[in-house]
Short mmCIF file of C-alpha atoms and ligand atoms in Angstrom, two decimals:
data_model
loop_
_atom_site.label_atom_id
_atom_site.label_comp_id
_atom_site.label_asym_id
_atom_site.label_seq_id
_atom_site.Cartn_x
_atom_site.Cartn_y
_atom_site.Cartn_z
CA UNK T 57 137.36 89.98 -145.52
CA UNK T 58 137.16 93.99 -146.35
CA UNK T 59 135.09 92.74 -149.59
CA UNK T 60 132.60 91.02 -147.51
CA UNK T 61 132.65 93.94 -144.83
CA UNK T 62 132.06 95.99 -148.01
CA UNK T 63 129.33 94.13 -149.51
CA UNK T 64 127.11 93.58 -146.01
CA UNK T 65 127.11 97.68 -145.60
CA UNK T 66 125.92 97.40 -149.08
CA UNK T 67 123.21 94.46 -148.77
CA UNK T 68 122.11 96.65 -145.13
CA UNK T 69 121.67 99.47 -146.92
CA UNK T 70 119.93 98.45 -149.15
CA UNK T 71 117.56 96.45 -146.61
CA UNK T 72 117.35 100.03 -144.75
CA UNK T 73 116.31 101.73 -148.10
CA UNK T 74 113.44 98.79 -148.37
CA UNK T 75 110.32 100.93 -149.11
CA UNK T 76 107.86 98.25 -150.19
CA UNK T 77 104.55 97.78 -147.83
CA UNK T 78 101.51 94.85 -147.61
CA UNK T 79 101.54 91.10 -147.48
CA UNK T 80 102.82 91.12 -151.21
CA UNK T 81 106.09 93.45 -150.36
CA UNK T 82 106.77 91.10 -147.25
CA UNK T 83 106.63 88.60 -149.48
CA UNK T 84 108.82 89.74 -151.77
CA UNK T 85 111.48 90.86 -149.00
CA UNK T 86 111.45 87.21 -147.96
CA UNK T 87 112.20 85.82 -150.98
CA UNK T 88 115.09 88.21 -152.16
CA UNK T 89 116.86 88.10 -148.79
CA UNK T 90 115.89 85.21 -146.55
CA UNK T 91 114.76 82.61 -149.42
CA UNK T 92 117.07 79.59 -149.84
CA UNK T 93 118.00 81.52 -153.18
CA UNK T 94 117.94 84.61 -151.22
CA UNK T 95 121.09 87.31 -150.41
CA UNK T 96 121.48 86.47 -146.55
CA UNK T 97 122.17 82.67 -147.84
CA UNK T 98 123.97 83.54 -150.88
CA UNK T 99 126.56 85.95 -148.17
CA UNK T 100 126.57 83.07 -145.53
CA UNK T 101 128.63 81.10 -148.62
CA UNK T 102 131.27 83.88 -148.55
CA UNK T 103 132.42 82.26 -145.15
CA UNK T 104 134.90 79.63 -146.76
CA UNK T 105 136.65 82.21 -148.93
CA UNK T 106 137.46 83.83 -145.62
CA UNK T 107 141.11 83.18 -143.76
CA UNK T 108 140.90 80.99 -140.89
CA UNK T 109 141.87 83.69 -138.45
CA UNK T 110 139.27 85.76 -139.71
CA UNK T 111 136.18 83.32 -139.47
CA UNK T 112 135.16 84.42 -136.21
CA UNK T 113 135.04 87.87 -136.52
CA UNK T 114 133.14 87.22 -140.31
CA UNK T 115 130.88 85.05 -138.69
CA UNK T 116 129.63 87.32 -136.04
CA UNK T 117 129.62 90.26 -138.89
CA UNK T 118 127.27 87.36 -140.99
CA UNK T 119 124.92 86.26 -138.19
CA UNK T 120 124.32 90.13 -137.45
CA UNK T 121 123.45 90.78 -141.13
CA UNK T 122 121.34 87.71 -140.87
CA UNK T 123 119.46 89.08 -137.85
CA UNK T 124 118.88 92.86 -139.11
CA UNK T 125 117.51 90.74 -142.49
CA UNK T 126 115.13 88.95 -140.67
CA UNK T 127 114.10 92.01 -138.38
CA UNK T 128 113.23 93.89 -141.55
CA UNK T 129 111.03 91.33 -142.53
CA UNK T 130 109.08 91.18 -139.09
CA UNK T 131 108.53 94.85 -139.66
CA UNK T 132 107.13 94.56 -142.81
CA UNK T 133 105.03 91.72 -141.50
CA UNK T 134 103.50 93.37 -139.13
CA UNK T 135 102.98 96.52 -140.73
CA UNK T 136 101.32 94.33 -143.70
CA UNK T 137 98.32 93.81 -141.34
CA UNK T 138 97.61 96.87 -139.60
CA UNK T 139 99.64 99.41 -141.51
CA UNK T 140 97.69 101.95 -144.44
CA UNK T 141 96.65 98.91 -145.87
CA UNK T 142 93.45 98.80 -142.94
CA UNK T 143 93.43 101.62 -140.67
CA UNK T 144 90.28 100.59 -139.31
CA UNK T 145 91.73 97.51 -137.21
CA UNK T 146 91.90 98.26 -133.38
CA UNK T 147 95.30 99.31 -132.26
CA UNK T 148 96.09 96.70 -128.96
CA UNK T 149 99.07 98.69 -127.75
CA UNK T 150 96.42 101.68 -126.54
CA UNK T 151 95.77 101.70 -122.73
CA UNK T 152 92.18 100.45 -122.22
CA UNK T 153 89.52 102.94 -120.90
CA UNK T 154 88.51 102.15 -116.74
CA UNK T 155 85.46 101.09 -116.40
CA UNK T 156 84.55 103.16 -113.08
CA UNK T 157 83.21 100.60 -110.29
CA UNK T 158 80.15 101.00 -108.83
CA UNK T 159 78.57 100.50 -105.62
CA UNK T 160 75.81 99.54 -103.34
CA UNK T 161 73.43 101.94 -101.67
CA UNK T 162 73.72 102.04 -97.78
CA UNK T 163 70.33 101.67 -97.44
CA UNK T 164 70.13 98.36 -99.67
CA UNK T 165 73.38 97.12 -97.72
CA UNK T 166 71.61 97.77 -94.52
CA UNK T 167 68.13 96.16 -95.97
CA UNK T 168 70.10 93.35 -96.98
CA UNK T 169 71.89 92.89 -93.83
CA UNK T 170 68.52 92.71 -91.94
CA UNK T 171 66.90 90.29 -94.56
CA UNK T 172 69.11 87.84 -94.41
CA UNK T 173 69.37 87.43 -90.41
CA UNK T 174 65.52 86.51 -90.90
CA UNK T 175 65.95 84.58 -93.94
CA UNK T 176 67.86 82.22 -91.71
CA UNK T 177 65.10 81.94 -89.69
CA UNK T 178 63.24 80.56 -92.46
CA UNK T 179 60.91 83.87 -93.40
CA UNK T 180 60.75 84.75 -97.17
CA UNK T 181 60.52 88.00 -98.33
CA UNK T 182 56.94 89.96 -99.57
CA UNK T 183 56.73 92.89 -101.55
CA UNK T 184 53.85 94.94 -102.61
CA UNK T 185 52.66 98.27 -103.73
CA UNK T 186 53.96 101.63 -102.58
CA UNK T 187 50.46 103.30 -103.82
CA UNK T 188 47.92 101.50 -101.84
CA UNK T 189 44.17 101.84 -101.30
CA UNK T 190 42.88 102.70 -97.86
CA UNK T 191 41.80 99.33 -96.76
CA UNK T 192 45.75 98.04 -96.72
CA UNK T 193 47.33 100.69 -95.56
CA UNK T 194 44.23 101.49 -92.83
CA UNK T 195 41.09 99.58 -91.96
CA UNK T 196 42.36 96.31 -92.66
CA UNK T 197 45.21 96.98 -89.95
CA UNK T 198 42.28 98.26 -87.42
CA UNK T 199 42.48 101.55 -88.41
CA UNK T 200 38.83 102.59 -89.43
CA UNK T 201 38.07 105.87 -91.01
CA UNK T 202 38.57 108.69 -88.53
CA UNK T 203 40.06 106.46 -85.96
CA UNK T 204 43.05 108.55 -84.11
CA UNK T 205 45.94 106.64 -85.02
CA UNK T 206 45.49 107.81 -88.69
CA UNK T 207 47.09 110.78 -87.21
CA UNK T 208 50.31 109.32 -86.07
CA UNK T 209 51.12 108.61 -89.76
CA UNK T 210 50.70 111.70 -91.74
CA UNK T 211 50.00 110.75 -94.93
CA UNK T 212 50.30 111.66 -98.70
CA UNK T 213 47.04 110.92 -100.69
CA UNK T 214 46.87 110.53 -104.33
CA UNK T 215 44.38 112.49 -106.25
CA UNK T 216 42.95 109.49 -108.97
CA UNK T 217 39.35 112.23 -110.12
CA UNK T 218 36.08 112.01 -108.55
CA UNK T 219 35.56 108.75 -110.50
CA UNK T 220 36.77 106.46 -107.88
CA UNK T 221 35.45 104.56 -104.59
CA UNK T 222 38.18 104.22 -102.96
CA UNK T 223 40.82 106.56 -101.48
CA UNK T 224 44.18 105.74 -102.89
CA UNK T 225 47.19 106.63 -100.78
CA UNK T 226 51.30 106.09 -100.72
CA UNK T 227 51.77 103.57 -97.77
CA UNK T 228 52.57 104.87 -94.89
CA UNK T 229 54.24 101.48 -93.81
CA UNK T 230 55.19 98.25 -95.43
CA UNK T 231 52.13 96.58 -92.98
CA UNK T 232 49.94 97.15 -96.33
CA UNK T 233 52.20 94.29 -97.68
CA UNK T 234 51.41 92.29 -94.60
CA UNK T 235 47.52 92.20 -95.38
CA UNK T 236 47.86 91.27 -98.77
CA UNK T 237 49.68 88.01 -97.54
CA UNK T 238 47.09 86.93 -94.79
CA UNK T 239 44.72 87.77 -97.81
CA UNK T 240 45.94 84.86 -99.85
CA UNK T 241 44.85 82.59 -97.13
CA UNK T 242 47.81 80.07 -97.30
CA UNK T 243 48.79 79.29 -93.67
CA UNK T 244 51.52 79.23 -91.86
CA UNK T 245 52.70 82.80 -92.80
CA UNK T 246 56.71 84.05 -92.48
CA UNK T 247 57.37 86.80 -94.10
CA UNK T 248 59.45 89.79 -94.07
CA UNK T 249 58.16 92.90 -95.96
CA UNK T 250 61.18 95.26 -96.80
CA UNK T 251 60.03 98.42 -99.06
CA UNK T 252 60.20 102.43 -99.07
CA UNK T 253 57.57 104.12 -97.48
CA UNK T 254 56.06 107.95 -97.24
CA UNK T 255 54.76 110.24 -94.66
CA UNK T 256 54.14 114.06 -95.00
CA UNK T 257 56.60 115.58 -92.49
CA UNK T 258 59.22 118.12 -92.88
CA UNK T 259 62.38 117.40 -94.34
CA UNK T 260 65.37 117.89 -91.98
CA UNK T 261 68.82 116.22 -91.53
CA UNK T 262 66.68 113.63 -88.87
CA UNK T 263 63.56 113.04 -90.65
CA UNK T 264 62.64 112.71 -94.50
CA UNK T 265 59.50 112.63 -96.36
CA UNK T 266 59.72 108.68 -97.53
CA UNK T 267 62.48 105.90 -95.75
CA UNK T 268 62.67 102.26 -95.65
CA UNK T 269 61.03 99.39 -93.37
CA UNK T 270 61.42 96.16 -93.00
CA UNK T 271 58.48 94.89 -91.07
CA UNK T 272 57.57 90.96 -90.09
CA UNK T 273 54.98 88.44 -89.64
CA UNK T 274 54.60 85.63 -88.34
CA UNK T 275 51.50 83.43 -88.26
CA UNK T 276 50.61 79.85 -87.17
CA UNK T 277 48.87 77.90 -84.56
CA UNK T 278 50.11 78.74 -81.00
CA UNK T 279 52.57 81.40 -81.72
CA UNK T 280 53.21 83.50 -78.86
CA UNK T 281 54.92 86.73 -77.03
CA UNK T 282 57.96 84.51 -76.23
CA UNK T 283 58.06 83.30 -80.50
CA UNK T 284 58.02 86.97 -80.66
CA UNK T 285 61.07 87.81 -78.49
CA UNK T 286 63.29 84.71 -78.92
CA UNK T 287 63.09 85.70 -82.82
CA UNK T 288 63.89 89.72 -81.77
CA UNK T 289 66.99 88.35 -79.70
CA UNK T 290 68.10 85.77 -82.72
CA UNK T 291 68.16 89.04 -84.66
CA UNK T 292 69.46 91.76 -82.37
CA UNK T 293 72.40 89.06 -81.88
CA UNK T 294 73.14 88.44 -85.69
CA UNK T 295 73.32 91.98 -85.84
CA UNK T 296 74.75 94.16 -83.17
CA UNK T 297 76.68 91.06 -81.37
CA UNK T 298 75.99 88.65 -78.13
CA UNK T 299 77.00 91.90 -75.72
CA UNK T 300 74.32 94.15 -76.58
CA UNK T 301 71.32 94.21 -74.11
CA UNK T 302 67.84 94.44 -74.99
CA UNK T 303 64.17 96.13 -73.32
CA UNK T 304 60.99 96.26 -74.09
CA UNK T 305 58.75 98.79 -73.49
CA UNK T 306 54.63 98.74 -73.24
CA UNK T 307 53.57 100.79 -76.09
CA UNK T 308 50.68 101.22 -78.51
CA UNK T 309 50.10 100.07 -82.07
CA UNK T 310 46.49 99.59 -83.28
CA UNK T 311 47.31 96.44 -85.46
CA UNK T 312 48.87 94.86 -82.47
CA UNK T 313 47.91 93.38 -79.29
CA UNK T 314 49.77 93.76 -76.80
CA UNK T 315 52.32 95.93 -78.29
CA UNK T 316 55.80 97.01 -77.65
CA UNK T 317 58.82 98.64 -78.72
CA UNK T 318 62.05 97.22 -78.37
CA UNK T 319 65.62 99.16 -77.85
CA UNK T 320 68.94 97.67 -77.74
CA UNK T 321 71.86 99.15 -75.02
CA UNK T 322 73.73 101.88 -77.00
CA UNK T 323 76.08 100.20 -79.38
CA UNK T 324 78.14 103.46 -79.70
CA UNK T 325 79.08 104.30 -76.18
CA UNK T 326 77.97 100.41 -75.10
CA UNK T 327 75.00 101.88 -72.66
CA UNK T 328 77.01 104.70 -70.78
CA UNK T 329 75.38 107.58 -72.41
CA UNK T 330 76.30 109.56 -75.51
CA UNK T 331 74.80 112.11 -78.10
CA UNK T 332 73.08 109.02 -80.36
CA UNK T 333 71.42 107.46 -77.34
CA UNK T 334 70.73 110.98 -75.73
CA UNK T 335 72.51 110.20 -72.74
CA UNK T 336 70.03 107.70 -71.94
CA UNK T 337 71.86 104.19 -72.80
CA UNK T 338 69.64 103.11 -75.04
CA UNK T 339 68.56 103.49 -78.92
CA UNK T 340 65.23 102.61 -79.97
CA UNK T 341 65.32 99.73 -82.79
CA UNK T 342 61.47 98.90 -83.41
CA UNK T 343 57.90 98.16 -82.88
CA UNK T 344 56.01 94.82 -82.65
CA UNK T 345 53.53 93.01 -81.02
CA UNK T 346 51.24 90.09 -81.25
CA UNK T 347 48.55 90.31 -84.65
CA UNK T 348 45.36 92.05 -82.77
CA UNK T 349 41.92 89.76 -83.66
CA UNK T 350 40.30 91.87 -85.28
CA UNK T 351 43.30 92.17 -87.89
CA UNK T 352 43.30 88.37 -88.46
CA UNK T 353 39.39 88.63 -88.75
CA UNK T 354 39.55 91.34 -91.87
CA UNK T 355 41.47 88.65 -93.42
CA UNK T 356 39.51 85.63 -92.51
CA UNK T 357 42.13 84.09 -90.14
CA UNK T 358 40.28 82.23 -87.11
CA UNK T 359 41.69 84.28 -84.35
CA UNK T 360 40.76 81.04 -82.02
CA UNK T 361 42.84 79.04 -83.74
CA UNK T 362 45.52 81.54 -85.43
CA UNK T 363 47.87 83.98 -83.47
CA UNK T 364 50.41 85.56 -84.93
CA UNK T 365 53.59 88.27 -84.16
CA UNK T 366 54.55 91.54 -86.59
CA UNK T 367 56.88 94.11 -86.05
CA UNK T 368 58.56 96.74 -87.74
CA UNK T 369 61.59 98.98 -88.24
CA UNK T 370 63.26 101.63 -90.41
CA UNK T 371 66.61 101.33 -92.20
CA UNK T 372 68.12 104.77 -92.74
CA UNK T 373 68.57 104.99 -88.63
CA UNK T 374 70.46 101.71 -88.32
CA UNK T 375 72.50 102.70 -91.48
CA UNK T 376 73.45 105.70 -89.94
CA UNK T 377 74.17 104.19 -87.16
CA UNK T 378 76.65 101.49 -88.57
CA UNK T 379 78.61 104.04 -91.30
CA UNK T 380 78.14 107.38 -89.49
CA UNK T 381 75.96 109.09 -91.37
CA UNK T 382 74.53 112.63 -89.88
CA UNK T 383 71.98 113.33 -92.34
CA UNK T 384 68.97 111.79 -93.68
CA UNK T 385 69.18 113.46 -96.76
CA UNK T 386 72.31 112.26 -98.20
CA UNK T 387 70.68 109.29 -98.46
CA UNK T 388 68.75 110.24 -101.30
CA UNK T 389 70.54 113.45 -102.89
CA UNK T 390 72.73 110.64 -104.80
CA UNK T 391 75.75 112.62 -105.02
CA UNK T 392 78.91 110.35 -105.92
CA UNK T 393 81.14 111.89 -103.67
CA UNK T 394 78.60 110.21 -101.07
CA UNK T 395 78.27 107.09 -102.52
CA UNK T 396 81.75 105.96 -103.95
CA UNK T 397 82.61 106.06 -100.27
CA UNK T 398 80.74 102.41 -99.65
CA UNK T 399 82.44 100.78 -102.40
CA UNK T 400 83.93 98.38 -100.40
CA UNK T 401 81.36 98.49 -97.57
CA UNK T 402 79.59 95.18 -96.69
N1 LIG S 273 53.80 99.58 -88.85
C1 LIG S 273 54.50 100.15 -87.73
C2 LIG S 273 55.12 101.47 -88.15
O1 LIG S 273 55.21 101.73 -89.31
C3 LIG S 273 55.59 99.25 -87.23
C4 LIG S 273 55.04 98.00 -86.63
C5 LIG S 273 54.86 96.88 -87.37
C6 LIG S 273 54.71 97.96 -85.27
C7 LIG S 273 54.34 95.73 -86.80
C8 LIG S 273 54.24 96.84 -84.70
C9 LIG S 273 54.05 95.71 -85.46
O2 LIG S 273 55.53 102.24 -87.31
#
């Protein structure tokens, strides 16, 4: 027994003092110790020179030999691959690197919020050109050179030389959008016209050079005032909820005839008055109003046979609405600290 005691320290040091690296060294290791000619079998035979009494305690002093053995060579194994041999393959035990997560504007959740009520109402979405020539942003919509309402948008124009006829603008509304569909003379027309739009007016924490519209049309034979409304309520519904009151209220659009503007009861302080609704109950939503004649006529609609609805509204002021936002200008300062915060907004 003290001979085989003496002769495992020996084989284990020996093991220990292993110094060998690569496949070939492994190799090597395997077949000097744990080959069927190796030292690990070649000890196991001691066992039946060893007194009965003694077995167990020279078997557990075997197996452990037998174990350390084979460890070594799992070492060596392992080491074979990735060790000096090829420094260049990836080490898997390194933490991975986060991959920061992202997320979506407020404005394009709140554009996408209001697209999709109307999608369900079966109107596709139209985009078209931010720089626009005077006819589609204007005189098309009934706004002919020097007519007032040019006024109520102020507008940025775009200097293209002398060499051009026409004046070329950045739309003041998405309505330019609305012209080019009636222009492609395919009726019925449902479409929504989301897009960013520009007007020359101070910057403050209310009011920003360019914002976002989503604006509406809807053309066919016999459409009327009560199309119009039933489609506003479907959509004030979907997205302020069944308690929220609406009123409209006369007002004056050139494009449309007759026109009004729609507010909903104050969602924040549910129509008793606060700072957002200035105390009055209600918050102005949007414009709208049936497609005046002479807008169908400067895109060859038959106003005695077509009538049609449009209407309008902005994004930022129902986005700041829904997430509390107290400054236009955030919106477009993209500053992370801002933005990370709708990560998990919907
Ligand atoms: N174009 C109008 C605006 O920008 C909104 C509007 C669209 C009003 C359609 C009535 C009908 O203010």
């Amino acid at each position: 027994m003290q001979d085989l005691i003496q002769k495992l320290n020996a084989y284990k040091q020996e093991i220990a003092e292993f110094s060998g690296s690569g496949e070939q060294a492994a190799e090597a290791f395997r077949i000097q110790w744990l080959g069927s000619k190796g030292r690990v079998k070649e000890a196991m035979g001691e066992m039946k020179h060893v007194p009965v009494e003694q077995k167990k305690d020279a078997g557990q002093l075997l197996n452990e030999f037998k174990l350390f053995a084979e460890s070594k060579y799992a070492e060596l194994k392992e080491t074979a691959g990735t060790g000096t041999a090829d420094q260049s393959a990836p080490d898997l035990s390194l933490p991975g690197d986060a991959v920061p997560l992202g997320s979506r504007h407020p404005i394009s959740l709140m554009r996408h919020k209001i697209i999709s009520i109307f999608q369900r109402l079966g109107f596709a979405v139209a985009e078209g050109p931010e720089i626009e020539d005077d006819w589609h942003n204007f005189t098309a919509l009934n706004m002919p050179a020097h007519h007032p309402a040019r006024d109520m948008q102020d507008t940025f124009y775009v200097d293209a030389g002398e060499n051009t006829a026409v004046d070329w603008l950045l739309r003041t509304h998405t309505s330019n959008t609305q012209i080019r569909e009636m222009e492609k003379g395919k009726l019925p027309i449902r479409v929504i016209c989301p897009g960013r739009v520009y007007r020359n007016e101070t910057i403050s924490a209310r009011s920003h050079c360019f914002f976002h519209q989503v604006e509406g049309l809807y053309i066919d034979e016999n459409v009327s005032f009560a199309d119009l409304k039933q489609t506003l309520y479907f959509f004030v519904r979907e997205m302020y909820g069944k308690d929220v009151r609406v009123r409209f209220r006369p007002s004056y659009f050139p494009f449309t005839e007759p026109s009004a503007e729609m507010d909903v009861s104050c969602f924040i302080c549910g129509g008793k008055g606060c700072n957002i609704c200035k105390k009055t109950g209600w918050v102005e939503i949007l414009g709208c109003g049936m497609v005046h004649p002479n807008v169908l006529r400067n895109c060859n609609i038959d106003p005695e046979k077509y009538t049609g609805f449009a209407f309008g509204m902005g994004v930022e002021r129902p986005a700041m609405l829904k997430y509390g936002i107290n400054d236009i200008r955030l919106f477009s300062e993209n500053d992370v600290r801002f933005l990370k915060q709708f990560t998990a907004a919907t």
